[in-house]
Each structure stands twice: as C-alpha cells, then as structure tokens.
Amino acid sequence: MIAFKQVRYLVPLLALIGLVWLIFGGSSTSKPNSPYTYKKIKKNDAIPRNLPADHISHYDLNKLASTPMAAYNKERVLILTPLAKFLDGYWDNLLKLSYPREQIELGFIVPRTADGDAALRKLEVAVKQVQNPKNTKEPKFAKVTILRQDNEALESQSEKDRHAFKIQKERRAQMAVARNSLLFTTIGPYTSWVLWLDADIVESPRTLIQDLVSHDKPVIAANCYQRYYDNDKKEDAIRPYDFNNWIESDEGLRIASTLGDDEIIVEGYAEIASYRPLMGHFYDPNGDVNTEMQLDGVGGTCLMVKADVHRDGAMFPSFPFYHLIETEGFAKMAKRLGYEVFGLPNYLVYHFNE
C-alpha cells in the first residue's frame, strides 16, 4: 500500500521534471523548426522581440548632418553622373579627388544606345580596377551603382547634336527622368551630400568636395568653363560653357507670362533672348574663388546639393515647371520648398572640349 502511494506521487513529479527540461534545456540542444536565428532577450528589454536577427534597420535622420566639415565628420557623399560616354579624363579627375574615398558612393546611369554600350564596358573595367579586392594599393569607394536607363535617349551624343535648340525640350525631359531614376535608386538614409558631376568634367580642384561643402549651402554650383585654343590670338584660352546657372530677369518673367502651359524657356540660345544674367559671364580671374552669388537656375555640370533638399521633394521635373525643366526646374522647385540656391562665379571646373 505504501509502495503504491509512492508511485502515485512519483509519476506527476517525473512529468513535471520532464516539462521543465523541455522548456529550459531542450531548446539548447535541439534545432528550431524556423530557419531564422532568434535573438536572446536581454534582461532590460522592455518588450520581447521574436524577430529574426538584424531583420530591421533603424535610422534617425534627425541625427544625419550635412556640415561644412564633412570630411572631418565622416559624412557620406554620393556622386551621381549620367554617363552617355566614358572619358578617361573624367575618371582620372574623379580618382584625384582628395575627399576620403571610403566616404564616397558613386552612381551612374547609362543609356541604352550604341555609345552607352561602349561607355558601360569602359566604366565596368575602370570600376573593377579600383574596387578589386586584391587591389590594396589605394582605397576603394564605399559603393558603386550602375543603372541602365529604361527611358528613351538621344542616339547621337555629339556636342553639336545634343545642344541643338529644337530638341532641348525632348532631350532635357529624357535627362530629367534619368536623373530622377538615378537619384531615387541610390540615395540612402546615410547620404549627407549629393554631388551631380557631368561625365564631361575632366578637370577640377582636388578639393572639389571640401570646397563646395565648406559654403554650407543647400544648393551650390561651380562655374563650368572650357579650355580651347584661340586661333586669332594663337594661344590657349578658356570660355564659359554652362549657361544654365542664371539669375531671373524681368524679360525672362515677361516671356514666361506669354507662354502656354506646356512651353519652356531654355537659356543660352539666341532663339529666346531672356537677358538673364548668366554666372558664366561673372568670372573674375583675379577674384576670390569663394565669392557667392544667388541664382534662380542651375546646371548639372557640377552641382552640390544637401541630401535633405532631395529628400524634401526637390527633383528634376521632366515636365514644364514654371516653364522650366530638368536642372533649371530643380532650382525652381528647391526655391519653392524654401531653400536658397547659390553659385560660385570664380570657382572653375572644366568641361571636355570636343
């Protein structure tokens, strides 16, 4: 009778011990059915989180800064280039920039044309030489993204053809779509600055990025010039190239008031004389390179933008926006959002001369 009572109490006790072992001991030796690895809940966690490890990334954009001391603060710079052709001078100049390469991301968008195919092949070779894991001689870029353009693009990329007045609305609409695709694909929650750099820029100061961010402006453009040989004077000379950096004029506003909703003003052409002051004509070879001037329109040859300007919605309109389009439309959009736009008339970068 005594033995029966002992067995009666022993069975529930053994069952209880087995249950405790399954809960606290079995999980350490058996594999879970889930393919995920679960984080161990810390003692101070307020809420248990049964989530896969590293499943959610948290970014506090309030702590993301765009400062005049970007290199010192290790701020990430995204350099974006629509690339219809590959120039060795562009790539060599890019590699000479003194900003810490590990804080630079590169983004390219290449059109689906014969020239684009050739440019892509050369670009991939150049990128692989720098980013090769076996290459320990020089630092690598933090990230490189190459996109193929999914919208139409001009077949001919010669300077004469792409700057013909009659195709400007079509060309710039295509460029705006390409720029937006590139921007929206590559900008990240850690991007502080976006530098738009034309694929034809073959010469700039090595400190280009540091120089532009030091002004601490939401949008700031360098003055794009071109080197050439003056046959009359028999000497090397320079001339303004980018005429999309301008200040609005009364005549420009008057012309805009006469246009239909779908019409645009394109600057730098005799067909539309807006008499807008062009930054290209304000260059003073003896002037201070840090001289600033406020602008109403900008070009995309060399344009530094605080990333928050883009995050707030300033993009490149592919449609007439206050009778402006692409980069000039971007400047108008940025100003409508409350940002000021500036240019550096005495700070030169140089465009390839065909």
mmCIF file of C-alpha atoms in Angstrom:
data_model
loop_
_atom_site.group_PDB
_atom_site.id
_atom_site.type_symbol
_atom_site.label_atom_id
_atom_site.label_comp_id
_atom_site.label_asym_id
_atom_site.label_seq_id
_atom_site.Cartn_x
_atom_site.Cartn_y
_atom_site.Cartn_z
ATOM 1 C CA MET A 1 0.000 0.000 0.000
ATOM 2 C CA ILE A 2 2.885 2.320 0.852
ATOM 3 C CA ALA A 3 4.677 1.497 -2.420
ATOM 4 C CA PHE A 4 1.535 2.294 -4.427
ATOM 5 C CA LYS A 5 1.264 5.729 -2.797
ATOM 6 C CA GLN A 6 4.912 6.474 -3.589
ATOM 7 C CA VAL A 7 4.434 5.586 -7.260
ATOM 8 C CA ARG A 8 1.281 7.702 -7.403
ATOM 9 C CA TYR A 9 3.253 10.808 -6.297
ATOM 10 C CA LEU A 10 6.348 9.925 -8.311
ATOM 11 C CA VAL A 11 4.685 9.882 -11.744
ATOM 12 C CA PRO A 12 3.475 13.538 -11.649
ATOM 13 C CA LEU A 13 6.860 14.583 -10.296
ATOM 14 C CA LEU A 14 8.694 12.935 -13.182
ATOM 15 C CA ALA A 15 6.290 14.526 -15.671
ATOM 16 C CA LEU A 16 6.925 17.961 -14.129
ATOM 17 C CA ILE A 17 10.697 17.449 -14.325
ATOM 18 C CA GLY A 18 10.401 16.407 -18.000
ATOM 19 C CA LEU A 19 8.334 19.508 -18.855
ATOM 20 C CA VAL A 20 10.864 21.801 -17.157
ATOM 21 C CA TRP A 21 13.684 20.138 -19.112
ATOM 22 C CA LEU A 22 11.866 20.604 -22.437
ATOM 23 C CA ILE A 23 11.290 24.295 -21.771
ATOM 24 C CA PHE A 24 14.664 25.294 -20.384
ATOM 25 C CA GLY A 25 17.066 22.620 -21.510
ATOM 26 C CA GLY A 26 15.785 21.081 -24.716
ATOM 27 C CA SER A 27 15.976 24.295 -26.752
ATOM 28 C CA SER A 28 19.722 24.490 -26.237
ATOM 29 C CA THR A 29 20.356 21.075 -27.820
ATOM 30 C CA SER A 30 17.599 20.772 -30.393
ATOM 31 C CA LYS A 31 17.341 22.826 -33.608
ATOM 32 C CA PRO A 32 14.308 25.085 -34.030
ATOM 33 C CA ASN A 33 11.878 24.439 -36.861
ATOM 34 C CA SER A 34 12.175 28.058 -38.009
ATOM 35 C CA PRO A 35 15.025 28.873 -40.436
ATOM 36 C CA TYR A 36 15.681 32.090 -38.510
ATOM 37 C CA THR A 37 18.057 32.608 -35.631
ATOM 38 C CA TYR A 38 16.342 34.404 -32.772
ATOM 39 C CA LYS A 39 17.974 36.999 -30.588
ATOM 40 C CA LYS A 40 18.230 36.218 -26.896
ATOM 41 C CA ILE A 41 16.001 38.610 -24.993
ATOM 42 C CA LYS A 42 18.061 40.825 -22.774
ATOM 43 C CA LYS A 43 17.117 41.327 -19.172
ATOM 44 C CA ASN A 44 16.427 45.041 -19.647
ATOM 45 C CA ASP A 45 14.383 44.719 -22.852
ATOM 46 C CA ALA A 46 11.021 46.358 -22.316
ATOM 47 C CA ILE A 47 9.248 44.306 -24.978
ATOM 48 C CA PRO A 48 10.199 40.779 -26.064
ATOM 49 C CA ARG A 49 11.054 40.829 -29.791
ATOM 50 C CA ASN A 50 10.647 37.482 -31.516
ATOM 51 C CA LEU A 51 12.228 38.832 -34.726
ATOM 52 C CA PRO A 52 14.986 37.475 -36.940
ATOM 53 C CA ALA A 53 18.422 38.823 -36.083
ATOM 54 C CA ASP A 54 19.238 42.065 -37.950
ATOM 55 C CA HIS A 55 15.820 41.960 -39.578
ATOM 56 C CA ILE A 56 15.073 45.649 -39.021
ATOM 57 C CA SER A 57 17.472 48.570 -39.508
ATOM 58 C CA HIS A 58 16.832 51.791 -37.601
ATOM 59 C CA TYR A 59 17.970 55.215 -38.868
ATOM 60 C CA ASP A 60 17.416 58.509 -37.100
ATOM 61 C CA LEU A 61 17.557 61.108 -39.872
ATOM 62 C CA ASN A 62 17.403 63.855 -37.253
ATOM 63 C CA LYS A 63 20.971 62.916 -36.383
ATOM 64 C CA LEU A 64 22.128 62.930 -40.019
ATOM 65 C CA ALA A 65 24.065 66.134 -40.718
ATOM 66 C CA SER A 66 25.357 67.999 -43.764
ATOM 67 C CA THR A 67 28.076 70.255 -42.385
ATOM 68 C CA PRO A 68 30.870 72.436 -43.771
ATOM 69 C CA MET A 69 33.353 69.996 -42.184
ATOM 70 C CA ALA A 70 32.034 66.957 -43.999
ATOM 71 C CA ALA A 71 35.356 65.106 -44.236
ATOM 72 C CA TYR A 72 36.139 65.588 -40.556
ATOM 73 C CA ASN A 73 32.649 64.418 -39.596
ATOM 74 C CA LYS A 74 32.855 61.443 -41.969
ATOM 75 C CA GLU A 75 29.769 62.482 -43.899
ATOM 76 C CA ARG A 76 28.788 60.270 -46.826
ATOM 77 C CA VAL A 77 28.903 61.941 -50.262
ATOM 78 C CA LEU A 78 27.010 60.472 -53.210
ATOM 79 C CA ILE A 79 28.471 61.429 -56.607
ATOM 80 C CA LEU A 80 25.920 60.952 -59.397
ATOM 81 C CA THR A 81 26.733 61.007 -63.108
ATOM 82 C CA PRO A 82 24.512 60.384 -66.137
ATOM 83 C CA LEU A 83 27.052 58.659 -68.380
ATOM 84 C CA ALA A 84 26.409 58.627 -72.134
ATOM 85 C CA LYS A 85 30.109 58.273 -72.940
ATOM 86 C CA PHE A 86 33.181 57.385 -70.935
ATOM 87 C CA LEU A 87 36.098 59.818 -70.880
ATOM 88 C CA ASP A 88 39.406 58.850 -69.318
ATOM 89 C CA GLY A 89 39.805 62.462 -68.220
ATOM 90 C CA TYR A 90 36.577 62.300 -66.220
ATOM 91 C CA TRP A 91 37.605 59.095 -64.440
ATOM 92 C CA ASP A 92 41.165 60.253 -63.784
ATOM 93 C CA ASN A 93 39.878 63.512 -62.325
ATOM 94 C CA LEU A 94 37.403 61.608 -60.139
ATOM 95 C CA LEU A 95 40.185 59.427 -58.733
ATOM 96 C CA LYS A 96 42.245 62.500 -57.870
ATOM 97 C CA LEU A 97 39.604 63.951 -55.532
ATOM 98 C CA SER A 98 41.054 64.208 -52.036
ATOM 99 C CA TYR A 99 37.834 63.540 -50.102
ATOM 100 C CA PRO A 100 38.155 60.212 -48.204
ATOM 101 C CA ARG A 101 37.183 57.597 -50.772
ATOM 102 C CA GLU A 102 35.648 55.302 -48.181
ATOM 103 C CA GLN A 103 33.040 58.052 -47.586
ATOM 104 C CA ILE A 104 32.169 58.375 -51.290
ATOM 105 C CA GLU A 105 29.499 56.442 -53.162
ATOM 106 C CA LEU A 106 29.286 56.545 -56.948
ATOM 107 C CA GLY A 107 26.155 56.240 -59.046
ATOM 108 C CA PHE A 108 25.922 56.085 -62.840
ATOM 109 C CA ILE A 109 23.066 55.757 -65.283
ATOM 110 C CA VAL A 110 23.902 54.677 -68.825
ATOM 111 C CA PRO A 111 21.548 54.997 -71.823
ATOM 112 C CA ARG A 112 20.634 52.014 -73.972
ATOM 113 C CA THR A 113 22.406 53.260 -77.077
ATOM 114 C CA ALA A 114 25.478 52.169 -79.018
ATOM 115 C CA ASP A 115 27.510 54.888 -77.295
ATOM 116 C CA GLY A 116 26.024 53.824 -73.974
ATOM 117 C CA ASP A 117 27.049 50.212 -74.536
ATOM 118 C CA ALA A 118 30.633 51.295 -75.237
ATOM 119 C CA ALA A 119 30.638 53.592 -72.205
ATOM 120 C CA LEU A 120 29.342 50.796 -69.965
ATOM 121 C CA ARG A 121 32.121 48.430 -70.992
ATOM 122 C CA LYS A 122 34.801 51.013 -70.244
ATOM 123 C CA LEU A 123 33.170 52.043 -66.968
ATOM 124 C CA GLU A 124 32.977 48.451 -65.708
ATOM 125 C CA VAL A 125 36.675 47.911 -66.465
ATOM 126 C CA ALA A 126 37.627 51.134 -64.667
ATOM 127 C CA VAL A 127 35.469 50.338 -61.624
ATOM 128 C CA LYS A 128 36.799 46.792 -61.302
ATOM 129 C CA GLN A 129 40.388 48.049 -61.317
ATOM 130 C CA VAL A 130 39.681 50.266 -58.318
ATOM 131 C CA GLN A 131 37.240 48.030 -56.442
ATOM 132 C CA ASN A 132 39.155 44.773 -56.976
ATOM 133 C CA PRO A 133 39.526 43.097 -53.554
ATOM 134 C CA LYS A 134 43.094 42.161 -54.457
ATOM 135 C CA ASN A 135 43.982 45.794 -55.104
ATOM 136 C CA THR A 136 45.425 47.012 -51.820
ATOM 137 C CA LYS A 137 47.360 49.991 -53.203
ATOM 138 C CA GLU A 138 44.536 52.525 -52.970
ATOM 139 C CA PRO A 139 41.292 52.890 -51.012
ATOM 140 C CA LYS A 140 38.011 51.769 -52.538
ATOM 141 C CA PHE A 141 34.768 53.645 -52.916
ATOM 142 C CA ALA A 142 32.132 52.795 -50.323
ATOM 143 C CA LYS A 143 29.725 51.675 -53.029
ATOM 144 C CA VAL A 144 29.307 51.833 -56.809
ATOM 145 C CA THR A 145 25.917 51.552 -58.523
ATOM 146 C CA ILE A 146 25.469 51.329 -62.302
ATOM 147 C CA LEU A 147 21.986 51.578 -63.829
ATOM 148 C CA ARG A 148 20.830 51.111 -67.400
ATOM 149 C CA GLN A 149 18.423 53.813 -68.496
ATOM 150 C CA ASP A 150 14.922 52.452 -69.125
ATOM 151 C CA ASN A 151 13.617 55.516 -70.982
ATOM 152 C CA GLU A 152 14.490 56.898 -74.406
ATOM 153 C CA ALA A 153 17.772 58.734 -75.005
ATOM 154 C CA LEU A 154 19.345 60.582 -77.899
ATOM 155 C CA GLU A 155 21.337 58.308 -80.174
ATOM 156 C CA SER A 156 23.913 60.980 -81.001
ATOM 157 C CA GLN A 157 25.872 62.384 -78.074
ATOM 158 C CA SER A 158 27.995 64.814 -80.076
ATOM 159 C CA GLU A 159 28.117 68.294 -78.601
ATOM 160 C CA LYS A 160 26.509 69.800 -81.700
ATOM 161 C CA ASP A 161 23.573 67.395 -81.775
ATOM 162 C CA ARG A 162 22.708 67.325 -78.090
ATOM 163 C CA HIS A 163 22.748 71.128 -77.812
ATOM 164 C CA ALA A 164 20.576 71.833 -80.870
ATOM 165 C CA PHE A 165 17.810 74.226 -79.821
ATOM 166 C CA LYS A 166 14.933 72.321 -81.443
ATOM 167 C CA ILE A 167 15.485 69.161 -79.385
ATOM 168 C CA GLN A 168 16.084 70.753 -75.999
ATOM 169 C CA LYS A 169 12.676 70.065 -74.516
ATOM 170 C CA GLU A 170 12.793 66.398 -75.533
ATOM 171 C CA ARG A 171 16.427 65.945 -74.522
ATOM 172 C CA ARG A 172 16.060 67.619 -71.146
ATOM 173 C CA ALA A 173 12.879 65.709 -70.363
ATOM 174 C CA GLN A 174 14.782 62.483 -71.014
ATOM 175 C CA MET A 175 17.672 63.686 -68.869
ATOM 176 C CA ALA A 176 15.296 64.613 -66.047
ATOM 177 C CA VAL A 177 13.812 61.104 -65.999
ATOM 178 C CA ALA A 178 17.314 59.595 -65.975
ATOM 179 C CA ARG A 179 18.468 61.871 -63.139
ATOM 180 C CA ASN A 180 15.430 61.055 -61.024
ATOM 181 C CA SER A 181 15.851 57.318 -61.591
ATOM 182 C CA LEU A 182 19.484 57.557 -60.563
ATOM 183 C CA LEU A 183 18.756 59.709 -57.513
ATOM 184 C CA PHE A 184 15.836 57.697 -56.158
ATOM 185 C CA THR A 185 17.716 54.421 -56.596
ATOM 186 C CA THR A 186 20.972 55.422 -54.930
ATOM 187 C CA ILE A 187 20.243 57.916 -52.146
ATOM 188 C CA GLY A 188 20.362 56.228 -48.758
ATOM 189 C CA PRO A 189 19.462 57.078 -45.150
ATOM 190 C CA TYR A 190 23.173 57.764 -44.534
ATOM 191 C CA THR A 191 23.695 60.155 -47.501
ATOM 192 C CA SER A 192 24.589 63.689 -46.382
ATOM 193 C CA TRP A 193 25.533 65.305 -49.702
ATOM 194 C CA VAL A 194 24.776 64.674 -53.373
ATOM 195 C CA LEU A 195 27.277 65.895 -55.969
ATOM 196 C CA TRP A 196 25.973 65.967 -59.524
ATOM 197 C CA LEU A 197 29.025 65.736 -61.749
ATOM 198 C CA ASP A 198 28.788 65.781 -65.533
ATOM 199 C CA ALA A 199 30.520 62.942 -67.405
ATOM 200 C CA ASP A 200 32.392 65.589 -69.440
ATOM 201 C CA ILE A 201 34.039 67.275 -66.442
ATOM 202 C CA VAL A 202 37.704 66.451 -66.936
ATOM 203 C CA GLU A 203 39.359 68.973 -64.637
ATOM 204 C CA SER A 204 38.550 70.317 -61.191
ATOM 205 C CA PRO A 205 40.400 71.140 -57.977
ATOM 206 C CA ARG A 206 41.339 68.021 -55.985
ATOM 207 C CA THR A 207 39.500 69.550 -53.038
ATOM 208 C CA LEU A 208 36.280 69.970 -55.037
ATOM 209 C CA ILE A 209 34.001 68.291 -52.491
ATOM 210 C CA GLN A 210 35.544 70.003 -49.453
ATOM 211 C CA ASP A 211 35.440 73.368 -51.225
ATOM 212 C CA LEU A 212 31.767 73.134 -52.144
ATOM 213 C CA VAL A 213 30.509 71.818 -48.802
ATOM 214 C CA SER A 214 32.526 74.460 -46.923
ATOM 215 C CA HIS A 215 29.942 77.046 -48.056
ATOM 216 C CA ASP A 216 27.241 75.132 -46.168
ATOM 217 C CA LYS A 217 24.576 75.969 -48.775
ATOM 218 C CA PRO A 218 21.543 73.819 -49.634
ATOM 219 C CA VAL A 219 22.371 74.055 -53.352
ATOM 220 C CA ILE A 220 25.596 75.431 -54.811
ATOM 221 C CA ALA A 221 27.038 75.292 -58.330
ATOM 222 C CA ALA A 222 30.589 75.644 -59.581
ATOM 223 C CA ASN A 223 31.215 77.701 -62.711
ATOM 224 C CA CYS A 224 31.791 75.382 -65.665
ATOM 225 C CA TYR A 225 34.282 76.582 -68.288
ATOM 226 C CA GLN A 226 36.007 75.002 -71.261
ATOM 227 C CA ARG A 227 39.608 75.130 -72.421
ATOM 228 C CA TYR A 228 40.247 75.767 -76.109
ATOM 229 C CA TYR A 229 42.857 77.125 -78.494
ATOM 230 C CA ASP A 230 42.237 80.690 -79.682
ATOM 231 C CA ASN A 231 43.265 80.714 -83.349
ATOM 232 C CA ASP A 232 43.144 84.506 -83.560
ATOM 233 C CA LYS A 233 45.410 85.089 -80.564
ATOM 234 C CA LYS A 234 47.400 81.886 -81.171
ATOM 235 C CA GLU A 235 47.191 80.890 -77.540
ATOM 236 C CA ASP A 236 45.325 78.658 -75.118
ATOM 237 C CA ALA A 237 42.218 80.257 -73.651
ATOM 238 C CA ILE A 238 39.094 79.488 -71.640
ATOM 239 C CA ARG A 239 35.418 80.261 -72.233
ATOM 240 C CA PRO A 240 32.158 79.781 -70.306
ATOM 241 C CA TYR A 241 30.317 76.555 -71.021
ATOM 242 C CA ASP A 242 27.330 76.018 -68.693
ATOM 243 C CA PHE A 243 24.728 78.753 -69.248
ATOM 244 C CA ASN A 244 22.075 77.158 -67.069
ATOM 245 C CA ASN A 245 23.384 78.968 -63.969
ATOM 246 C CA TRP A 246 21.479 82.234 -64.075
ATOM 247 C CA ILE A 247 19.581 84.980 -62.245
ATOM 248 C CA GLU A 248 15.989 85.662 -63.253
ATOM 249 C CA SER A 249 15.309 88.822 -65.279
ATOM 250 C CA ASP A 250 12.259 90.972 -65.922
ATOM 251 C CA GLU A 251 12.369 89.923 -69.560
ATOM 252 C CA GLY A 252 12.513 86.271 -68.575
ATOM 253 C CA LEU A 253 9.423 86.702 -66.419
ATOM 254 C CA ARG A 254 7.669 88.585 -69.229
ATOM 255 C CA ILE A 255 8.424 85.825 -71.743
ATOM 256 C CA ALA A 256 7.191 83.192 -69.303
ATOM 257 C CA SER A 257 3.897 85.064 -68.879
ATOM 258 C CA THR A 258 3.244 84.776 -72.630
ATOM 259 C CA LEU A 259 3.912 81.014 -72.887
ATOM 260 C CA GLY A 260 1.435 78.188 -72.889
ATOM 261 C CA ASP A 261 1.370 75.706 -70.022
ATOM 262 C CA ASP A 262 3.429 73.174 -71.988
ATOM 263 C CA GLU A 263 6.135 75.571 -73.195
ATOM 264 C CA ILE A 264 9.566 76.129 -71.649
ATOM 265 C CA ILE A 265 12.382 78.673 -71.698
ATOM 266 C CA VAL A 266 15.842 77.282 -72.371
ATOM 267 C CA GLU A 267 18.762 79.521 -71.534
ATOM 268 C CA GLY A 268 21.824 80.321 -73.637
ATOM 269 C CA TYR A 269 20.101 80.328 -77.037
ATOM 270 C CA ALA A 270 19.627 83.261 -79.380
ATOM 271 C CA GLU A 271 16.147 81.977 -80.241
ATOM 272 C CA ILE A 272 14.954 83.065 -76.784
ATOM 273 C CA ALA A 273 16.613 86.256 -75.536
ATOM 274 C CA SER A 274 15.675 86.419 -71.860
ATOM 275 C CA TYR A 275 18.566 88.708 -70.877
ATOM 276 C CA ARG A 276 19.052 86.737 -67.696
ATOM 277 C CA PRO A 277 22.456 87.431 -66.060
ATOM 278 C CA LEU A 278 24.494 84.252 -66.604
ATOM 279 C CA MET A 279 27.006 83.189 -63.961
ATOM 280 C CA GLY A 280 29.406 82.168 -66.717
ATOM 281 C CA HIS A 281 29.886 85.848 -67.561
ATOM 282 C CA PHE A 282 30.674 86.851 -63.970
ATOM 283 C CA TYR A 283 34.021 85.070 -63.764
ATOM 284 C CA ASP A 284 36.816 87.311 -62.473
ATOM 285 C CA PRO A 285 40.275 85.723 -62.854
ATOM 286 C CA ASN A 286 41.535 87.958 -60.034
ATOM 287 C CA GLY A 287 38.511 87.485 -57.822
ATOM 288 C CA ASP A 288 38.054 85.428 -54.682
ATOM 289 C CA VAL A 289 37.141 81.823 -55.508
ATOM 290 C CA ASN A 290 34.790 81.815 -52.501
ATOM 291 C CA THR A 291 32.646 84.651 -53.878
ATOM 292 C CA GLU A 292 28.989 83.603 -53.870
ATOM 293 C CA MET A 293 26.041 84.786 -55.922
ATOM 294 C CA GLN A 294 22.403 83.830 -55.567
ATOM 295 C CA LEU A 295 20.897 82.017 -58.524
ATOM 296 C CA ASP A 296 17.456 81.141 -59.848
ATOM 297 C CA GLY A 297 18.533 78.467 -62.321
ATOM 298 C CA VAL A 298 21.334 75.912 -62.174
ATOM 299 C CA GLY A 299 23.020 73.448 -64.494
ATOM 300 C CA GLY A 300 24.066 69.929 -63.675
ATOM 301 C CA THR A 301 27.706 70.016 -64.718
ATOM 302 C CA CYS A 302 28.951 70.413 -61.139
ATOM 303 C CA LEU A 303 26.231 70.875 -58.551
ATOM 304 C CA MET A 304 26.424 70.132 -54.816
ATOM 305 C CA VAL A 305 23.118 69.513 -53.019
ATOM 306 C CA LYS A 306 22.425 68.781 -49.378
ATOM 307 C CA ALA A 307 20.695 65.408 -49.382
ATOM 308 C CA ASP A 308 17.789 66.766 -47.345
ATOM 309 C CA VAL A 309 16.869 69.058 -50.249
ATOM 310 C CA HIS A 310 16.226 65.994 -52.380
ATOM 311 C CA ARG A 311 14.540 64.170 -49.500
ATOM 312 C CA ASP A 312 12.153 67.093 -49.079
ATOM 313 C CA GLY A 313 10.966 66.568 -52.652
ATOM 314 C CA ALA A 314 13.209 68.668 -54.900
ATOM 315 C CA MET A 315 13.676 66.562 -58.034
ATOM 316 C CA PHE A 316 14.206 67.176 -61.742
ATOM 317 C CA PRO A 317 10.886 67.877 -63.453
ATOM 318 C CA SER A 318 10.551 66.168 -66.824
ATOM 319 C CA PHE A 319 7.580 68.450 -67.496
ATOM 320 C CA PRO A 320 7.324 72.252 -67.673
ATOM 321 C CA PHE A 321 7.531 73.543 -64.102
ATOM 322 C CA TYR A 322 7.008 77.311 -64.145
ATOM 323 C CA HIS A 323 8.187 76.985 -67.776
ATOM 324 C CA LEU A 324 11.433 75.369 -66.655
ATOM 325 C CA ILE A 325 12.638 71.800 -66.970
ATOM 326 C CA GLU A 326 15.333 69.436 -65.647
ATOM 327 C CA THR A 327 18.125 71.159 -63.648
ATOM 328 C CA GLU A 328 16.651 74.645 -64.061
ATOM 329 C CA GLY A 329 13.304 73.248 -62.944
ATOM 330 C CA PHE A 330 15.068 71.635 -59.969
ATOM 331 C CA ALA A 331 16.384 75.036 -58.857
ATOM 332 C CA LYS A 332 12.872 76.475 -59.056
ATOM 333 C CA MET A 333 11.485 73.539 -57.085
ATOM 334 C CA ALA A 334 14.162 73.877 -54.399
ATOM 335 C CA LYS A 335 13.362 77.563 -54.019
ATOM 336 C CA ARG A 336 9.642 76.836 -53.813
ATOM 337 C CA LEU A 337 10.484 74.494 -50.925
ATOM 338 C CA GLY A 338 12.215 77.373 -49.152
ATOM 339 C CA TYR A 339 15.861 76.605 -49.995
ATOM 340 C CA GLU A 340 18.313 79.178 -51.317
ATOM 341 C CA VAL A 341 20.366 78.447 -54.419
ATOM 342 C CA PHE A 342 23.907 79.743 -54.936
ATOM 343 C CA GLY A 343 26.742 79.727 -57.427
ATOM 344 C CA LEU A 344 30.497 80.345 -57.289
ATOM 345 C CA PRO A 345 31.399 82.519 -60.286
ATOM 346 C CA ASN A 346 35.170 82.389 -59.664
ATOM 347 C CA TYR A 347 35.397 78.692 -58.833
ATOM 348 C CA LEU A 348 36.020 76.856 -62.100
ATOM 349 C CA VAL A 349 35.685 73.292 -63.279
ATOM 350 C CA TYR A 350 36.408 72.407 -66.892
ATOM 351 C CA HIS A 351 34.307 70.630 -69.481
ATOM 352 C CA PHE A 352 35.792 68.423 -72.165
ATOM 353 C CA ASN A 353 36.239 70.214 -75.493
ATOM 354 C CA GLU A 354 35.273 68.102 -78.487
#
